[in-house]
Amino acid sequence: MSHHSTPPDSAGVGEFGYTESLERSTGRFASFAVAFAFVSIATGIFTTYGSVLTTSGPLGIWTWPIVVVGQLAVALILGSLAARIPVTGYAYQWVSRLANPVLGWITGWISFTFLAIVVVAVDYTVASTVLPSLFEFYGTPTTSFVITGIVLLLQGLLVGLSTKWTERVNNFAVTAELIGMVALVALLLIVGVVAHKLNVGNLFERGDIPADGYFSFGTATSAGPWMMGFLLGAFTIVGFESAANLAEETKRPEVVVPRAMWQAVLASGGLGFLFLLAVTALADDPVALAQSGTPVADVIRAVLGSYVGTALLVLVAVAIFACGLVILMTGVRLVWAMSRDERFPAWQYMHKVSPRFKTPLNATVLVTVVAALILAIFSTRTDALFNLFAAATLLPSIIYAVTVALYIVKRRSLPPTNGFQLGRWEIPVLVVAVVWLVFELSLFRDASFRDPWLYVLIMVVLGGLYLGFLLLTRGTHGLRMPDMRSIDAELDATAAADNGLESAK
């Protein structure tokens, strides 16, 4: 893997048929902060740790390093694409240009459904678990709905009114999360050792999960107990590619964006695993802890006291807000990118950039409203949180699988890169990514994911209806931009020109 120096204007979008319409002001840390905030280990671990204790026991945390390795391989492949096609729209743009506009549209629509659902899943966590614990009140579906709606509105206002302030808020939140998590892990381990509260044996216990078939792959319709533990990392270590969706606002994106992606995975993976080890080893009774709605906060309160426990909840609340903020901003940029190509419903309005705020304001309103509608649908369901999380884990897996498969097919005809490239590591990275994605998707055969699969099916059908409408009213030409040629066609044209020059000689 390597990075090549490039001139400052190498990231221009003119070669992709666009003109610069967004301010290119995002730097290295801001790009990393976007990727790290989307992953948000504080959000993911706080939200799903209890589920892992219930389904896999403490031993389930050892699935985390495997997930990190698999997702790192995926991040490296997507980074290679981001360096070659540094255009807002990430997977939608990559698939459209490497395969065809129809498959690209489908990928973009699935990405949109993922972002719309995951922002609700993340923000719902603040309302249903964090704030009730922080302010000691009993949360109901009504209070969760209202609080989540308020959080969505605040995020929408920030994204719609100022990209600069959105990045400032996110940079602050990511800095606080990094410093806070490092300090928290250090405090937990130090106090645990001094007070003799560390129980390393916890790390290798199953809790009350039966030993029979514990490590099995499961049956045709269900996954084994330990296998279900992979969902902890699979839900958390996603969204690193969000940095690529701000490519047209990033300085030297062919270098900065790929680096931000893999660094976010490594930082989140390493720090997150240390945190999991500390919390699990300090659990007094893992079986009883599994019954708590806030197991992580309970352990920290027991070890470090109520003040530090409260500080953790504040940190988690800040991290979750930033996570939802970045997700919303990513969804807005995707809608804007698809609308610029006249491929999203109401594209005439969604592709506009506000001359006053320099943001895709109309797209921001749309994504916020769609997220609010999804929230309203799920708000009366007692199992809403699980279904939201499950769908938010399933959808990116599908997107990653499609993109990696296409990379394999087209890797010999990819456009040149002026930044990041895999080099001799390409084949090993591809092997790891494919094995991981096949395994991850196999976990979703479990019967408990019926509703998430149903949600995916419904959204695909709705998208298919709109795609059919486009094809009927505008034909296949309606899905093409003036320069929307496949990479193969571009290479053929280049080869033909070269042959012409040779003949002239």
Coordinates of C-alpha atoms in Angstrom, one line a residue:
M1 CA 0.0 0.0 0.0
S2 CA 1.3 3.4 -0.9
H3 CA 0.5 7.1 -1.3
H4 CA 1.8 9.1 -4.2
S5 CA 2.2 12.9 -4.0
T6 CA -0.3 14.8 -6.1
P7 CA -0.7 18.4 -7.2
P8 CA -3.2 20.4 -5.2
D9 CA -5.8 20.4 -8.1
S10 CA -5.6 16.7 -8.8
A11 CA -8.9 16.0 -7.1
G12 CA -10.9 18.2 -9.5
V13 CA -14.3 16.7 -10.6
G14 CA -14.1 18.0 -14.2
E15 CA -12.8 14.7 -15.5
F16 CA -16.0 13.1 -14.2
G17 CA -18.3 15.5 -16.0
Y18 CA -19.0 17.8 -13.1
T19 CA -18.2 21.3 -12.1
E20 CA -17.1 22.3 -8.6
S21 CA -20.2 23.3 -6.6
L22 CA -19.3 22.5 -3.0
E23 CA -16.6 24.2 -1.0
R24 CA -13.4 22.1 -0.8
S25 CA -12.4 22.8 2.8
T26 CA -12.3 19.4 4.6
G27 CA -8.9 18.6 5.9
R28 CA -7.2 15.4 7.1
F29 CA -8.5 15.4 10.7
A30 CA -12.0 16.4 9.6
S31 CA -12.1 13.6 7.1
F32 CA -10.8 11.1 9.7
A33 CA -13.4 12.5 12.2
V34 CA -16.2 11.8 9.8
A35 CA -15.2 8.2 9.4
F36 CA -14.5 7.7 13.1
A37 CA -17.7 9.4 14.2
F38 CA -19.8 7.1 11.9
V39 CA -18.1 4.0 13.4
S40 CA -18.4 5.5 16.9
I41 CA -17.2 2.7 19.2
A42 CA -18.9 4.4 22.2
T43 CA -22.2 4.2 20.4
G44 CA -21.8 0.7 19.1
I45 CA -20.4 -0.9 22.3
F46 CA -22.8 0.9 24.6
T47 CA -25.8 -0.2 22.5
T48 CA -25.0 -3.8 21.7
Y49 CA -22.8 -5.1 24.5
G50 CA -25.8 -6.3 26.5
S51 CA -27.1 -8.3 23.5
V52 CA -23.7 -10.0 23.2
L53 CA -23.8 -11.0 26.9
T54 CA -27.3 -12.4 26.3
T55 CA -26.7 -14.3 23.1
S56 CA -23.0 -15.3 23.4
G57 CA -21.8 -14.6 26.9
P58 CA -18.6 -12.7 27.8
L59 CA -16.7 -15.0 25.4
G60 CA -18.5 -13.4 22.6
I61 CA -16.2 -10.3 22.7
W62 CA -13.4 -12.4 21.1
T63 CA -15.3 -12.1 17.8
W64 CA -14.4 -8.4 17.7
P65 CA -10.8 -8.7 16.4
I66 CA -12.0 -10.9 13.6
V67 CA -14.5 -8.3 12.6
V68 CA -11.9 -5.6 12.7
V69 CA -9.6 -7.6 10.4
G70 CA -12.4 -8.3 7.9
Q71 CA -13.7 -4.7 7.9
L72 CA -10.2 -3.4 7.6
A73 CA -9.8 -5.4 4.4
V74 CA -13.1 -4.0 3.1
A75 CA -11.9 -0.4 4.0
L76 CA -8.7 -0.9 2.1
I77 CA -10.6 -2.0 -1.0
L78 CA -13.1 0.8 -0.8
G79 CA -10.2 3.2 -0.2
S80 CA -8.6 2.0 -3.4
L81 CA -11.8 2.9 -5.3
A82 CA -12.1 6.3 -3.5
A83 CA -8.6 7.2 -4.7
R84 CA -9.6 6.4 -8.3
I85 CA -13.1 7.9 -8.3
P86 CA -13.0 10.7 -5.7
V87 CA -16.6 11.9 -6.3
T88 CA -19.4 12.5 -3.9
G89 CA -21.8 9.5 -3.9
Y90 CA -19.3 6.8 -3.0
A91 CA -20.7 3.3 -3.8
Y92 CA -23.3 4.8 -6.1
Q93 CA -20.6 6.5 -8.2
W94 CA -18.2 3.5 -8.1
V95 CA -20.7 1.0 -9.2
S96 CA -22.3 3.3 -11.8
R97 CA -18.9 3.9 -13.5
L98 CA -17.4 0.4 -13.1
A99 CA -20.5 -1.6 -14.1
N100 CA -23.6 0.3 -15.4
P101 CA -25.9 3.1 -14.3
V102 CA -28.8 0.7 -13.5
L103 CA -26.7 -1.3 -11.0
G104 CA -25.2 1.9 -9.7
W105 CA -28.7 3.3 -9.1
I106 CA -29.8 0.2 -7.2
T107 CA -26.6 0.4 -5.1
G108 CA -27.3 4.1 -4.4
W109 CA -30.9 3.3 -3.4
I110 CA -29.8 0.6 -1.0
S111 CA -27.2 3.0 0.5
F112 CA -29.9 5.6 0.9
T113 CA -32.2 3.1 2.8
F114 CA -29.2 2.1 5.0
L115 CA -28.4 5.7 5.9
A116 CA -32.1 6.6 6.5
I117 CA -32.6 3.7 8.9
V118 CA -29.2 3.8 10.7
V119 CA -29.6 7.5 11.7
V120 CA -32.9 6.6 13.4
A121 CA -31.3 3.5 15.0
V122 CA -28.4 5.6 16.4
D123 CA -30.5 8.6 17.6
Y124 CA -33.1 6.3 19.1
T125 CA -30.4 5.0 21.4
V126 CA -30.0 8.4 23.0
A127 CA -33.7 8.6 23.7
S128 CA -34.4 5.0 24.8
T129 CA -31.3 4.2 26.9
V130 CA -28.8 6.9 27.4
L131 CA -30.9 9.9 28.5
P132 CA -33.2 7.9 30.8
S133 CA -30.1 6.5 32.6
L134 CA -28.5 9.9 32.7
F135 CA -31.5 11.8 34.1
E136 CA -33.0 8.8 35.9
F137 CA -36.5 8.8 34.3
Y138 CA -38.5 5.9 32.9
G139 CA -38.5 6.0 29.2
T140 CA -41.6 5.1 27.2
P141 CA -42.2 4.7 23.4
T142 CA -43.7 8.2 23.4
T143 CA -40.8 9.9 25.2
S144 CA -38.3 8.0 22.9
F145 CA -40.2 9.2 19.8
V146 CA -40.2 12.8 20.9
I147 CA -36.6 13.0 22.0
T148 CA -35.4 11.2 18.9
G149 CA -37.4 13.6 16.8
I150 CA -35.8 16.6 18.5
V151 CA -32.3 15.1 18.1
L152 CA -33.0 14.6 14.3
L153 CA -34.2 18.2 14.0
L154 CA -31.0 19.6 15.6
Q155 CA -28.8 17.4 13.4
G156 CA -30.8 18.5 10.3
L157 CA -30.4 22.2 11.2
L158 CA -26.7 21.8 11.6
V159 CA -26.2 19.9 8.4
G160 CA -28.5 22.1 6.4
L161 CA -27.2 25.5 7.6
S162 CA -23.4 25.0 7.8
T163 CA -21.0 22.4 6.8
K164 CA -18.2 24.2 8.6
W165 CA -20.1 24.2 11.9
T166 CA -21.2 20.6 11.3
E167 CA -17.5 19.6 11.0
R168 CA -16.5 21.7 14.0
V169 CA -19.1 20.0 16.2
N170 CA -18.1 16.6 14.9
N171 CA -14.3 17.3 15.4
F172 CA -15.0 18.3 19.0
A173 CA -17.1 15.2 19.6
V174 CA -14.5 12.9 18.0
T175 CA -11.7 14.5 20.0
A176 CA -13.7 14.1 23.2
E177 CA -14.5 10.5 22.4
L178 CA -10.9 9.6 21.6
I179 CA -9.5 11.3 24.7
G180 CA -12.4 10.1 26.9
M181 CA -12.2 6.4 25.8
V182 CA -8.4 6.3 26.2
A183 CA -8.7 7.8 29.7
L184 CA -11.6 5.5 30.6
V185 CA -9.7 2.4 29.6
A186 CA -6.6 3.5 31.5
L187 CA -8.7 4.3 34.6
L188 CA -10.6 1.0 34.5
L189 CA -7.4 -1.0 34.2
I190 CA -5.5 0.9 36.9
V191 CA -8.3 0.9 39.4
G192 CA -9.1 -2.7 38.6
V193 CA -5.5 -3.8 39.3
V194 CA -5.1 -1.7 42.4
A195 CA -8.5 -2.7 43.9
H196 CA -8.1 -6.3 42.8
K197 CA -11.3 -6.2 40.9
L198 CA -10.0 -7.6 37.6
N199 CA -11.4 -11.1 36.9
V200 CA -9.5 -12.3 33.8
G201 CA -11.6 -15.5 34.0
N202 CA -14.6 -13.5 32.8
L203 CA -13.0 -13.2 29.4
F204 CA -13.3 -16.9 28.8
E205 CA -16.7 -17.6 30.3
R206 CA -19.9 -18.4 28.4
G207 CA -22.2 -17.0 31.1
D208 CA -25.4 -19.0 31.2
I209 CA -25.1 -20.0 27.5
P210 CA -25.1 -23.9 27.2
A211 CA -21.8 -25.5 26.1
D212 CA -23.5 -27.8 23.6
G213 CA -23.0 -26.4 20.1
Y214 CA -21.7 -23.1 21.4
F215 CA -19.0 -22.7 18.7
S216 CA -21.0 -24.4 16.0
F217 CA -21.9 -22.6 12.8
G218 CA -25.5 -23.3 13.5
T219 CA -28.3 -24.7 11.4
A220 CA -29.8 -23.7 8.1
T221 CA -32.0 -21.2 9.9
S222 CA -30.0 -20.1 12.9
A223 CA -26.5 -19.2 13.8
G224 CA -24.6 -20.7 16.8
P225 CA -24.3 -18.7 20.1
W226 CA -20.7 -17.6 19.6
M227 CA -21.3 -16.7 16.0
M228 CA -24.0 -14.2 17.0
G229 CA -21.3 -12.3 18.9
F230 CA -20.0 -11.1 15.6
L231 CA -22.9 -8.7 15.4
L232 CA -21.3 -6.6 18.1
G233 CA -18.4 -5.6 15.7
A234 CA -20.5 -5.9 12.5
F235 CA -22.9 -3.2 13.8
T236 CA -20.2 -1.0 15.1
I237 CA -17.3 -1.1 12.6
V238 CA -19.3 0.3 9.7
G239 CA -19.7 3.6 8.0
F240 CA -15.9 4.3 7.6
E241 CA -16.6 4.9 3.9
S242 CA -18.6 8.0 4.8
A243 CA -15.4 10.0 4.4
A244 CA -15.6 9.2 0.7
N245 CA -19.0 10.8 0.4
L246 CA -17.4 14.2 1.2
A247 CA -14.8 13.7 -1.5
E248 CA -15.8 16.8 -3.4
E249 CA -15.4 18.9 -0.2
T250 CA -12.1 17.3 0.8
K251 CA -8.6 18.6 0.0
R252 CA -6.7 16.0 -2.0
P253 CA -9.3 13.3 -1.4
E254 CA -7.4 10.6 -3.4
V255 CA -4.9 10.7 -0.5
V256 CA -6.8 11.9 2.5
V257 CA -10.0 9.8 2.1
P258 CA -8.5 6.3 1.9
R259 CA -6.2 7.1 4.8
A260 CA -9.1 8.4 6.9
M261 CA -11.1 5.2 6.2
W262 CA -8.5 2.6 7.3
Q263 CA -7.2 4.7 10.1
A264 CA -10.8 5.0 11.5
V265 CA -11.1 1.2 11.4
L266 CA -7.8 0.6 13.1
A267 CA -8.3 3.3 15.8
S268 CA -11.9 2.1 16.5
G269 CA -10.9 -1.5 16.4
G270 CA -7.9 -1.3 18.7
L271 CA -9.4 1.1 21.3
G272 CA -12.8 -0.6 21.2
F273 CA -11.3 -4.0 22.0
L274 CA -9.3 -2.7 24.9
F275 CA -12.5 -1.2 26.3
L276 CA -14.4 -4.5 25.9
L277 CA -11.6 -6.4 27.7
A278 CA -11.6 -3.9 30.6
V279 CA -15.4 -3.8 31.0
T280 CA -15.8 -7.6 30.7
A281 CA -12.9 -8.4 33.2
L282 CA -14.4 -5.9 35.7
A283 CA -18.0 -7.3 35.5
D284 CA -18.9 -8.6 38.9
D285 CA -21.6 -11.0 37.6
P286 CA -21.8 -11.2 33.8
V287 CA -25.0 -13.2 33.9
A288 CA -26.8 -10.6 36.0
L289 CA -25.2 -7.8 34.0
A290 CA -26.8 -9.1 30.8
Q291 CA -30.2 -8.2 32.2
S292 CA -29.3 -4.5 32.5
G293 CA -30.3 -2.0 29.9
T294 CA -27.0 -0.2 30.5
P295 CA -24.5 -2.8 31.3
V296 CA -21.4 -0.8 30.4
A297 CA -22.5 2.2 32.5
D298 CA -23.2 -0.2 35.4
V299 CA -19.7 -1.7 35.4
I300 CA -18.1 1.8 35.2
R301 CA -20.3 3.1 38.1
A302 CA -19.4 0.0 40.2
V303 CA -15.6 0.4 39.6
L304 CA -15.1 4.2 39.3
G305 CA -18.1 5.6 41.0
S306 CA -21.3 7.4 40.0
Y307 CA -19.5 10.6 38.9
V308 CA -17.4 8.8 36.3
G309 CA -20.4 6.7 35.3
T310 CA -22.4 9.8 34.7
A311 CA -19.4 11.3 32.7
L312 CA -19.4 8.2 30.6
L313 CA -23.1 8.7 29.8
V314 CA -22.4 12.3 28.8
L315 CA -19.6 11.1 26.6
V316 CA -21.8 8.5 25.0
A317 CA -24.5 11.0 24.4
V318 CA -22.1 13.3 22.6
A319 CA -20.6 10.5 20.6
I320 CA -24.1 9.3 19.5
F321 CA -25.1 12.8 18.5
A322 CA -22.0 13.2 16.4
C323 CA -22.5 9.7 14.9
G324 CA -26.1 10.6 13.9
L325 CA -24.9 14.0 12.6
V326 CA -22.4 12.4 10.3
I327 CA -24.8 9.7 9.1
L328 CA -27.4 12.4 8.2
M329 CA -24.7 14.4 6.4
T330 CA -23.6 11.3 4.4
G331 CA -27.2 10.6 3.4
V332 CA -27.7 14.2 2.3
R333 CA -24.6 14.1 0.1
L334 CA -25.8 10.8 -1.5
V335 CA -29.2 12.2 -2.3
W336 CA -27.5 15.3 -3.7
A337 CA -25.1 13.3 -5.8
M338 CA -27.9 11.1 -7.3
S339 CA -30.1 14.1 -7.9
R340 CA -27.3 15.9 -9.7
D341 CA -27.4 13.0 -12.2
E342 CA -31.2 13.3 -12.4
R343 CA -31.7 9.9 -10.7
F344 CA -33.4 10.6 -7.4
P345 CA -37.1 11.4 -6.9
A346 CA -37.7 15.2 -7.0
W347 CA -34.1 15.6 -8.3
Q348 CA -35.0 19.0 -9.7
Y349 CA -35.0 20.3 -6.2
M350 CA -32.7 17.9 -4.4
H351 CA -29.6 18.8 -6.5
K352 CA -29.6 22.4 -5.6
V353 CA -26.9 24.0 -3.4
S354 CA -28.1 26.8 -1.2
P355 CA -26.3 30.0 -2.4
R356 CA -26.6 31.4 1.2
F357 CA -25.5 28.3 3.2
K358 CA -23.4 26.5 0.5
T359 CA -25.1 23.2 1.5
P360 CA -27.6 20.9 -0.2
L361 CA -30.4 22.4 1.9
N362 CA -33.4 20.7 0.1
A363 CA -31.7 17.3 0.3
T364 CA -31.2 17.9 4.0
V365 CA -34.9 18.5 4.6
L366 CA -35.8 15.4 2.6
V367 CA -33.5 13.0 4.4
T368 CA -34.5 14.4 7.8
V369 CA -38.2 14.0 7.0
V370 CA -37.7 10.4 5.7
A371 CA -35.8 9.5 8.9
A372 CA -38.7 11.0 10.9
L373 CA -41.2 8.9 9.0
I374 CA -39.2 5.7 9.7
L375 CA -39.0 6.7 13.3
A376 CA -42.8 7.1 13.4
I377 CA -43.3 3.6 11.9
F378 CA -41.0 1.9 14.4
S379 CA -41.9 4.0 17.5
T380 CA -44.8 1.9 18.6
R381 CA -42.9 -1.4 18.4
T382 CA -41.4 -2.8 21.6
D383 CA -38.7 -4.6 19.5
A384 CA -38.0 -1.5 17.4
L385 CA -34.5 -1.0 18.6
F386 CA -33.3 -4.5 17.7
N387 CA -35.0 -4.3 14.2
L388 CA -33.3 -1.0 13.6
F389 CA -29.9 -2.2 14.6
A390 CA -30.3 -5.5 12.6
A391 CA -31.3 -3.7 9.5
A392 CA -28.5 -1.2 10.0
T393 CA -26.0 -4.1 10.1
L394 CA -27.5 -6.0 7.2
L395 CA -27.7 -3.2 4.7
P396 CA -24.0 -2.1 4.7
S397 CA -23.0 -5.8 4.4
I398 CA -24.9 -6.0 1.1
I399 CA -23.4 -2.7 -0.1
Y400 CA -19.9 -3.9 0.8
A401 CA -20.4 -7.2 -0.9
V402 CA -21.6 -5.7 -4.1
T403 CA -18.8 -3.2 -4.3
V404 CA -16.0 -5.7 -3.4
A405 CA -17.4 -8.2 -6.0
L406 CA -17.4 -5.5 -8.6
Y407 CA -13.8 -4.5 -7.7
I408 CA -12.7 -8.1 -8.2
V409 CA -14.3 -8.2 -11.7
K410 CA -13.0 -4.8 -12.8
R411 CA -9.7 -4.6 -10.9
R412 CA -7.6 -5.0 -14.0
S413 CA -9.4 -2.2 -15.8
L414 CA -9.6 0.3 -13.0
P415 CA -8.7 3.9 -13.7
P416 CA -5.2 5.0 -12.6
T417 CA -4.8 6.5 -9.1
N418 CA -2.8 9.5 -8.0
G419 CA -3.1 8.5 -4.4
F420 CA -3.7 5.4 -2.4
Q421 CA -3.2 1.9 -4.0
L422 CA -3.0 -1.6 -2.6
G423 CA 0.0 -2.8 -4.7
R424 CA 1.2 -6.3 -3.9
W425 CA -1.2 -6.5 -1.0
E426 CA -4.2 -6.5 -3.3
I427 CA -4.8 -10.2 -3.6
P428 CA -4.4 -11.0 0.2
V429 CA -6.7 -8.1 1.1
L430 CA -9.3 -9.3 -1.4
V431 CA -9.2 -12.8 -0.1
V432 CA -9.7 -11.6 3.5
A433 CA -12.5 -9.3 2.5
V434 CA -14.4 -12.0 0.5
V435 CA -14.2 -14.6 3.2
W436 CA -15.3 -12.1 5.8
L437 CA -18.3 -10.8 3.8
V438 CA -19.5 -14.2 2.9
F439 CA -19.3 -15.3 6.5
E440 CA -21.0 -12.1 7.7
L441 CA -23.9 -12.4 5.3
S442 CA -24.4 -16.0 6.4
L443 CA -25.2 -14.8 9.9
F444 CA -28.3 -13.1 8.7
R445 CA -30.0 -16.4 7.9
D446 CA -31.0 -16.5 11.6
A447 CA -34.8 -16.3 12.0
S448 CA -34.5 -13.3 14.2
F449 CA -33.6 -11.2 11.2
R450 CA -36.8 -11.8 9.4
D451 CA -38.1 -8.3 9.9
P452 CA -34.9 -6.6 8.8
W453 CA -34.9 -8.7 5.6
L454 CA -38.5 -7.7 5.1
Y455 CA -37.6 -4.0 5.5
V456 CA -34.8 -4.5 2.9
L457 CA -37.3 -6.2 0.5
I458 CA -39.9 -3.4 0.9
M459 CA -37.3 -0.7 0.2
V460 CA -35.9 -2.5 -2.8
V461 CA -39.4 -2.9 -4.2
L462 CA -40.2 0.8 -3.7
G463 CA -36.9 1.6 -5.4
G464 CA -37.6 -0.8 -8.2
L465 CA -40.9 0.8 -8.9
Y466 CA -39.2 4.2 -9.2
L467 CA -36.5 2.7 -11.4
G468 CA -39.2 1.2 -13.6
F469 CA -40.9 4.6 -13.9
L470 CA -37.6 6.2 -15.0
L471 CA -37.0 3.5 -17.6
L472 CA -40.5 3.8 -19.0
T473 CA -40.6 7.5 -19.2
R474 CA -37.0 8.3 -20.1
G475 CA -35.6 5.0 -21.4
T476 CA -32.1 3.7 -20.6
H477 CA -30.7 7.0 -21.9
G478 CA -32.4 8.7 -19.0
L479 CA -30.1 6.9 -16.6
R480 CA -27.0 8.2 -18.3
M481 CA -25.0 11.3 -17.7
P482 CA -23.3 13.0 -20.7
D483 CA -20.0 11.3 -19.8
M484 CA -21.4 8.2 -18.1
R485 CA -19.3 5.7 -19.9
S486 CA -18.1 2.5 -18.3
I487 CA -14.4 2.2 -17.4
D488 CA -14.1 -0.5 -20.1
A489 CA -15.4 2.0 -22.8
E490 CA -13.0 4.7 -21.6
L491 CA -10.1 2.3 -21.8
D492 CA -11.2 1.1 -25.3
A493 CA -11.3 4.7 -26.5
T494 CA -7.8 5.3 -25.1
A495 CA -6.5 2.2 -26.7
A496 CA -8.0 3.2 -30.0
A497 CA -6.4 6.6 -29.9
D498 CA -3.0 5.0 -29.1
N499 CA -3.4 2.6 -32.0
G500 CA -4.2 5.6 -34.2
L501 CA -1.0 7.4 -33.2
E502 CA 1.1 4.2 -33.8
S503 CA -0.4 3.9 -37.3
A504 CA 0.4 7.5 -38.0
K505 CA 4.0 6.9 -37.0

